[in-house]
PDB file of C-alpha atoms in Angstrom:
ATOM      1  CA  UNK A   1       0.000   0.000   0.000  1.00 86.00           C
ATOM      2  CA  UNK A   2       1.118   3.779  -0.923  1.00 92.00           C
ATOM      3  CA  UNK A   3      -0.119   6.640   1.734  1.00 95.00           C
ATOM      4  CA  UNK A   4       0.253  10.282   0.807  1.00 97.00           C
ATOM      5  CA  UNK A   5      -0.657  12.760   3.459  1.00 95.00           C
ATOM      6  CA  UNK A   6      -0.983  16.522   2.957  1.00 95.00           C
ATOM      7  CA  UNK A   7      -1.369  19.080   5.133  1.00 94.00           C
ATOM      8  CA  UNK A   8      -0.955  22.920   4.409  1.00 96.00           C
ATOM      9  CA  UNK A   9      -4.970  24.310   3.397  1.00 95.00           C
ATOM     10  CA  UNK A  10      -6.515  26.898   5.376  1.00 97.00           C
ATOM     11  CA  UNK A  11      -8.231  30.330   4.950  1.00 98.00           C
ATOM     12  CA  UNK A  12      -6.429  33.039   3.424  1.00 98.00           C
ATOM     13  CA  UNK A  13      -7.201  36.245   2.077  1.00 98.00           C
ATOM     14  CA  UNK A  14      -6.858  37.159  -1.697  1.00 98.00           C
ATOM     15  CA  UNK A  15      -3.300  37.850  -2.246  1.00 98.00           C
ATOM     16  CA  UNK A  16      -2.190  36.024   0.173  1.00 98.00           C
ATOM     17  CA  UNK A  17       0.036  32.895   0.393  1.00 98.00           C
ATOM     18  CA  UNK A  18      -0.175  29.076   1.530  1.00 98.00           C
ATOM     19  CA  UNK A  19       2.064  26.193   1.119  1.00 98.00           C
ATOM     20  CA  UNK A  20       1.219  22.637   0.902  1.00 98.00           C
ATOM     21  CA  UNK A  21       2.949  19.398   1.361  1.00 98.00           C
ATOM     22  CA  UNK A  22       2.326  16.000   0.675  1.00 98.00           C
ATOM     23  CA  UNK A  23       4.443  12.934   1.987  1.00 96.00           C
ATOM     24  CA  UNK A  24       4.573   9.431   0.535  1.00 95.00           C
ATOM     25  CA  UNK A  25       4.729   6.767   2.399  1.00 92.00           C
ATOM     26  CA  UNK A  26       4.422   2.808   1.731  1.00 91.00           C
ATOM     27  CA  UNK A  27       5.334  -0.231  -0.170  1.00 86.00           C
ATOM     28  CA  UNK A  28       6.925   0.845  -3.865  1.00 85.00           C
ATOM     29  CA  UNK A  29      10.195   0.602  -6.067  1.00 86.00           C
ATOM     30  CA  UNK A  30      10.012   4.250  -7.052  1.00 87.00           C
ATOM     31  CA  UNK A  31       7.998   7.568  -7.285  1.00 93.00           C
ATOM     32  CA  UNK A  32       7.437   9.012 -10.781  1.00 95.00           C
ATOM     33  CA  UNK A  33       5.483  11.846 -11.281  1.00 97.00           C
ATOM     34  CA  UNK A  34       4.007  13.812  -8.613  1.00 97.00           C
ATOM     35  CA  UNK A  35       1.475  16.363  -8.667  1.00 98.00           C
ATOM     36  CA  UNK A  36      -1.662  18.696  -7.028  1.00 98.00           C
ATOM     37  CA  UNK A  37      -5.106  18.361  -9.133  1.00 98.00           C
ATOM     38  CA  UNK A  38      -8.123  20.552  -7.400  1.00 98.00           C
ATOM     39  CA  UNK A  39     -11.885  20.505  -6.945  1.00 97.00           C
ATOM     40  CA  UNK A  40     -13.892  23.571  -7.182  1.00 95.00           C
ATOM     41  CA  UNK A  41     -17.660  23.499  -5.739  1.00 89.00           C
ATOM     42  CA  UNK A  42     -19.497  21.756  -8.012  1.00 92.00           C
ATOM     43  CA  UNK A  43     -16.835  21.307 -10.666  1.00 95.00           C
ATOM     44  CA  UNK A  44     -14.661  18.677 -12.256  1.00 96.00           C
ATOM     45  CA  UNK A  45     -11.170  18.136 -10.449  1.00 97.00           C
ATOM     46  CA  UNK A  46      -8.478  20.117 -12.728  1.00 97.00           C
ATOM     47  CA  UNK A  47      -4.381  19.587 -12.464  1.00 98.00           C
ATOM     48  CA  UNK A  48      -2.899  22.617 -10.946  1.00 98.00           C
ATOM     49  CA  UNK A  49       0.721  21.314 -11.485  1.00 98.00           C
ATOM     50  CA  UNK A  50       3.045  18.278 -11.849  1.00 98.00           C
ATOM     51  CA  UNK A  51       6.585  17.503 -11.520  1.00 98.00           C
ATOM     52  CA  UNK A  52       8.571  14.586 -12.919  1.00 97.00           C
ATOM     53  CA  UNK A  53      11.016  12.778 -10.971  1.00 95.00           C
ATOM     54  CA  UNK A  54      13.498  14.758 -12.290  1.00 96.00           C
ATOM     55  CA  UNK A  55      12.273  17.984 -11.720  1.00 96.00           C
ATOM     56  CA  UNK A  56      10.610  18.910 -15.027  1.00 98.00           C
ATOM     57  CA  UNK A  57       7.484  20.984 -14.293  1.00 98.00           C
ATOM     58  CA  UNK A  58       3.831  21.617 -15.793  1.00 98.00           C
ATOM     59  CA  UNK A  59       1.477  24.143 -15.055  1.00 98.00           C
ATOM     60  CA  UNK A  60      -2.442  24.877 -15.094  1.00 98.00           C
ATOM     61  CA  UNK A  61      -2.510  28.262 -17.321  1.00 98.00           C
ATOM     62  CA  UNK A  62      -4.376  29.769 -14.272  1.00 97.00           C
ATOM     63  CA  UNK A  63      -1.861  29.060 -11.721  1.00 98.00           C
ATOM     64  CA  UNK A  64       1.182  29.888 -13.686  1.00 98.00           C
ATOM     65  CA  UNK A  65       3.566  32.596 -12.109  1.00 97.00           C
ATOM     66  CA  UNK A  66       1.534  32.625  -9.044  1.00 98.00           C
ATOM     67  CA  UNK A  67       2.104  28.837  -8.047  1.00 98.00           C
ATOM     68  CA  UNK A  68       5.291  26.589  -7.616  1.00 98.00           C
ATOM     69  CA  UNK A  69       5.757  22.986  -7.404  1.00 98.00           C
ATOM     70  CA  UNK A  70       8.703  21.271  -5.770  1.00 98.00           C
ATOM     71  CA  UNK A  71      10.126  17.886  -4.447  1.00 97.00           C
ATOM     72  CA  UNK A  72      12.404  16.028  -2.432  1.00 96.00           C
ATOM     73  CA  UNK A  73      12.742  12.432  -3.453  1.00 94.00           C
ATOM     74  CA  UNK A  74      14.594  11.139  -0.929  1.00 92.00           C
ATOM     75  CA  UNK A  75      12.325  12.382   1.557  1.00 94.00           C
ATOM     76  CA  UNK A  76       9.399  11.364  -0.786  1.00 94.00           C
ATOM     77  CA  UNK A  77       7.675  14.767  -0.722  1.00 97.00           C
ATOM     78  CA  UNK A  78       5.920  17.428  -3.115  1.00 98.00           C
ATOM     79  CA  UNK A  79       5.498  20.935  -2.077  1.00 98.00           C
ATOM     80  CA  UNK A  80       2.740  23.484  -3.799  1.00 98.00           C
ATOM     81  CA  UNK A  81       4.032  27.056  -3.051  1.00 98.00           C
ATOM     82  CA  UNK A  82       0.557  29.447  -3.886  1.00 98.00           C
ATOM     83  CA  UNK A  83       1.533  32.980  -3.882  1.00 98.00           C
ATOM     84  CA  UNK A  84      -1.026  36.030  -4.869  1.00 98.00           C
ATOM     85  CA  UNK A  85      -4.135  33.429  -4.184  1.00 98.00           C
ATOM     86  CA  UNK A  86      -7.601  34.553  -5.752  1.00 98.00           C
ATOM     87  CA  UNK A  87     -10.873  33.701  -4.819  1.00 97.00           C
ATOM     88  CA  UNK A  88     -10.888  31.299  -7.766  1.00 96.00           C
ATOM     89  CA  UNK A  89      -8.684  29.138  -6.601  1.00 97.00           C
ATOM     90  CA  UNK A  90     -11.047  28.153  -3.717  1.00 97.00           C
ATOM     91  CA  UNK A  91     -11.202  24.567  -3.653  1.00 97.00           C
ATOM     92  CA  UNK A  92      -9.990  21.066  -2.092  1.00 97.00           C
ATOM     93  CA  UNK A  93      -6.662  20.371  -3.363  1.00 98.00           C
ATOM     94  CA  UNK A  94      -5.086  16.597  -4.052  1.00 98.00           C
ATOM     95  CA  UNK A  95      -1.902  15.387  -3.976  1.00 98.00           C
ATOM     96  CA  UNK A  96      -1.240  12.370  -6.297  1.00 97.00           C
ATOM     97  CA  UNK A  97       1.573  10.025  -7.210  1.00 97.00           C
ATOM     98  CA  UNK A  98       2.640   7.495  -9.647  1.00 96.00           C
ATOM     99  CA  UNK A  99       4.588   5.170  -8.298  1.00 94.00           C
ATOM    100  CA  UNK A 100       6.254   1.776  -9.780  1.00 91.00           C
ATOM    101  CA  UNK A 101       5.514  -1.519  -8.014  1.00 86.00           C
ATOM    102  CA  UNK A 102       3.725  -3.923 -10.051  1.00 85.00           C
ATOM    103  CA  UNK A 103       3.655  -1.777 -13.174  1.00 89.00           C
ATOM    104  CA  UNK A 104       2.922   2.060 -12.891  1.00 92.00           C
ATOM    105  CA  UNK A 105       0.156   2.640 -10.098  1.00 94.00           C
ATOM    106  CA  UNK A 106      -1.492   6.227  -9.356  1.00 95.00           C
ATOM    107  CA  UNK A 107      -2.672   7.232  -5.475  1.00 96.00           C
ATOM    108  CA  UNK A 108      -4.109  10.009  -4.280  1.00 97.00           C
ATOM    109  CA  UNK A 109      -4.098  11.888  -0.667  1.00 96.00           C
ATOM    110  CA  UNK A 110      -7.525  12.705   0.876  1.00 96.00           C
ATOM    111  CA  UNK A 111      -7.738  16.133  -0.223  1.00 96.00           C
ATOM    112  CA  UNK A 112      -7.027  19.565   1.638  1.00 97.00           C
ATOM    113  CA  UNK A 113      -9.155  22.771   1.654  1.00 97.00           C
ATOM    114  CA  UNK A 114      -7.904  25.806   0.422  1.00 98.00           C
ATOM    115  CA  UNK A 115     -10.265  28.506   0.755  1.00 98.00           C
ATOM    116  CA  UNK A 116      -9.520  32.650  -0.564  1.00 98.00           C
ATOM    117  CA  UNK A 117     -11.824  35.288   0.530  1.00 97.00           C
ATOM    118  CA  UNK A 118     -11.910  38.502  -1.224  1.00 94.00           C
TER     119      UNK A 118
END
């Protein structure tokens, strides 16, 4: 089994900053890409931003130059630095991984709230 625990969401006000963090834990060979997807109220969950293994990033145009992703792979953990937040990026934010044991599998933490009041 592969645990990822985050921990980081609060309440901020627009402009503001947060950072999250997400540790993986568990049973696998190795940790490929990592990443943050987010849920909106009553919308589909989006990525926000990924990172390879070896450091190569990707970026949600709404997030980009306000947002940064990071890693440690040794320690096993992913990072989400959100600078200048905006109401619109209200939502419950997921950490996921794809890890290699038997064949490429994907997990997924239980979610932290980010909320941005204007």
């Amino acid at each position: 089994q592969v645990q990822l625990v985050e921990s980081g969401g609060g309440l901020v006000q627009a402009g503001g900053s947060l950072k999250l963090s997400c540790a993986a834990s568990g049973s696998f060979r190795s940790l490929n890409d990592m990443g943050w997807q987010r849920q909106a109220p009553g919308k589909q969950r989006d990525l926000v931003a990924s990172i390879t293994s070896d450091g190569t990033t990707n970026y949600s145009d709404s997030v980009k130059g306000r947002f940064t992703i990071s890693r440690d792979n040794a320690k096993g953990t992913v990072w989400l630095q959100m600078n200048n937040l905006k109401p619109e990026d209200t939502g419950v934010y997921y950490c996921y991984a794809v890890v290699q044991r038997v064949g490429l599998q994907s997990y997924w933490g239980q979610g932290t709230q980010v909320t941005v009041s204007s």
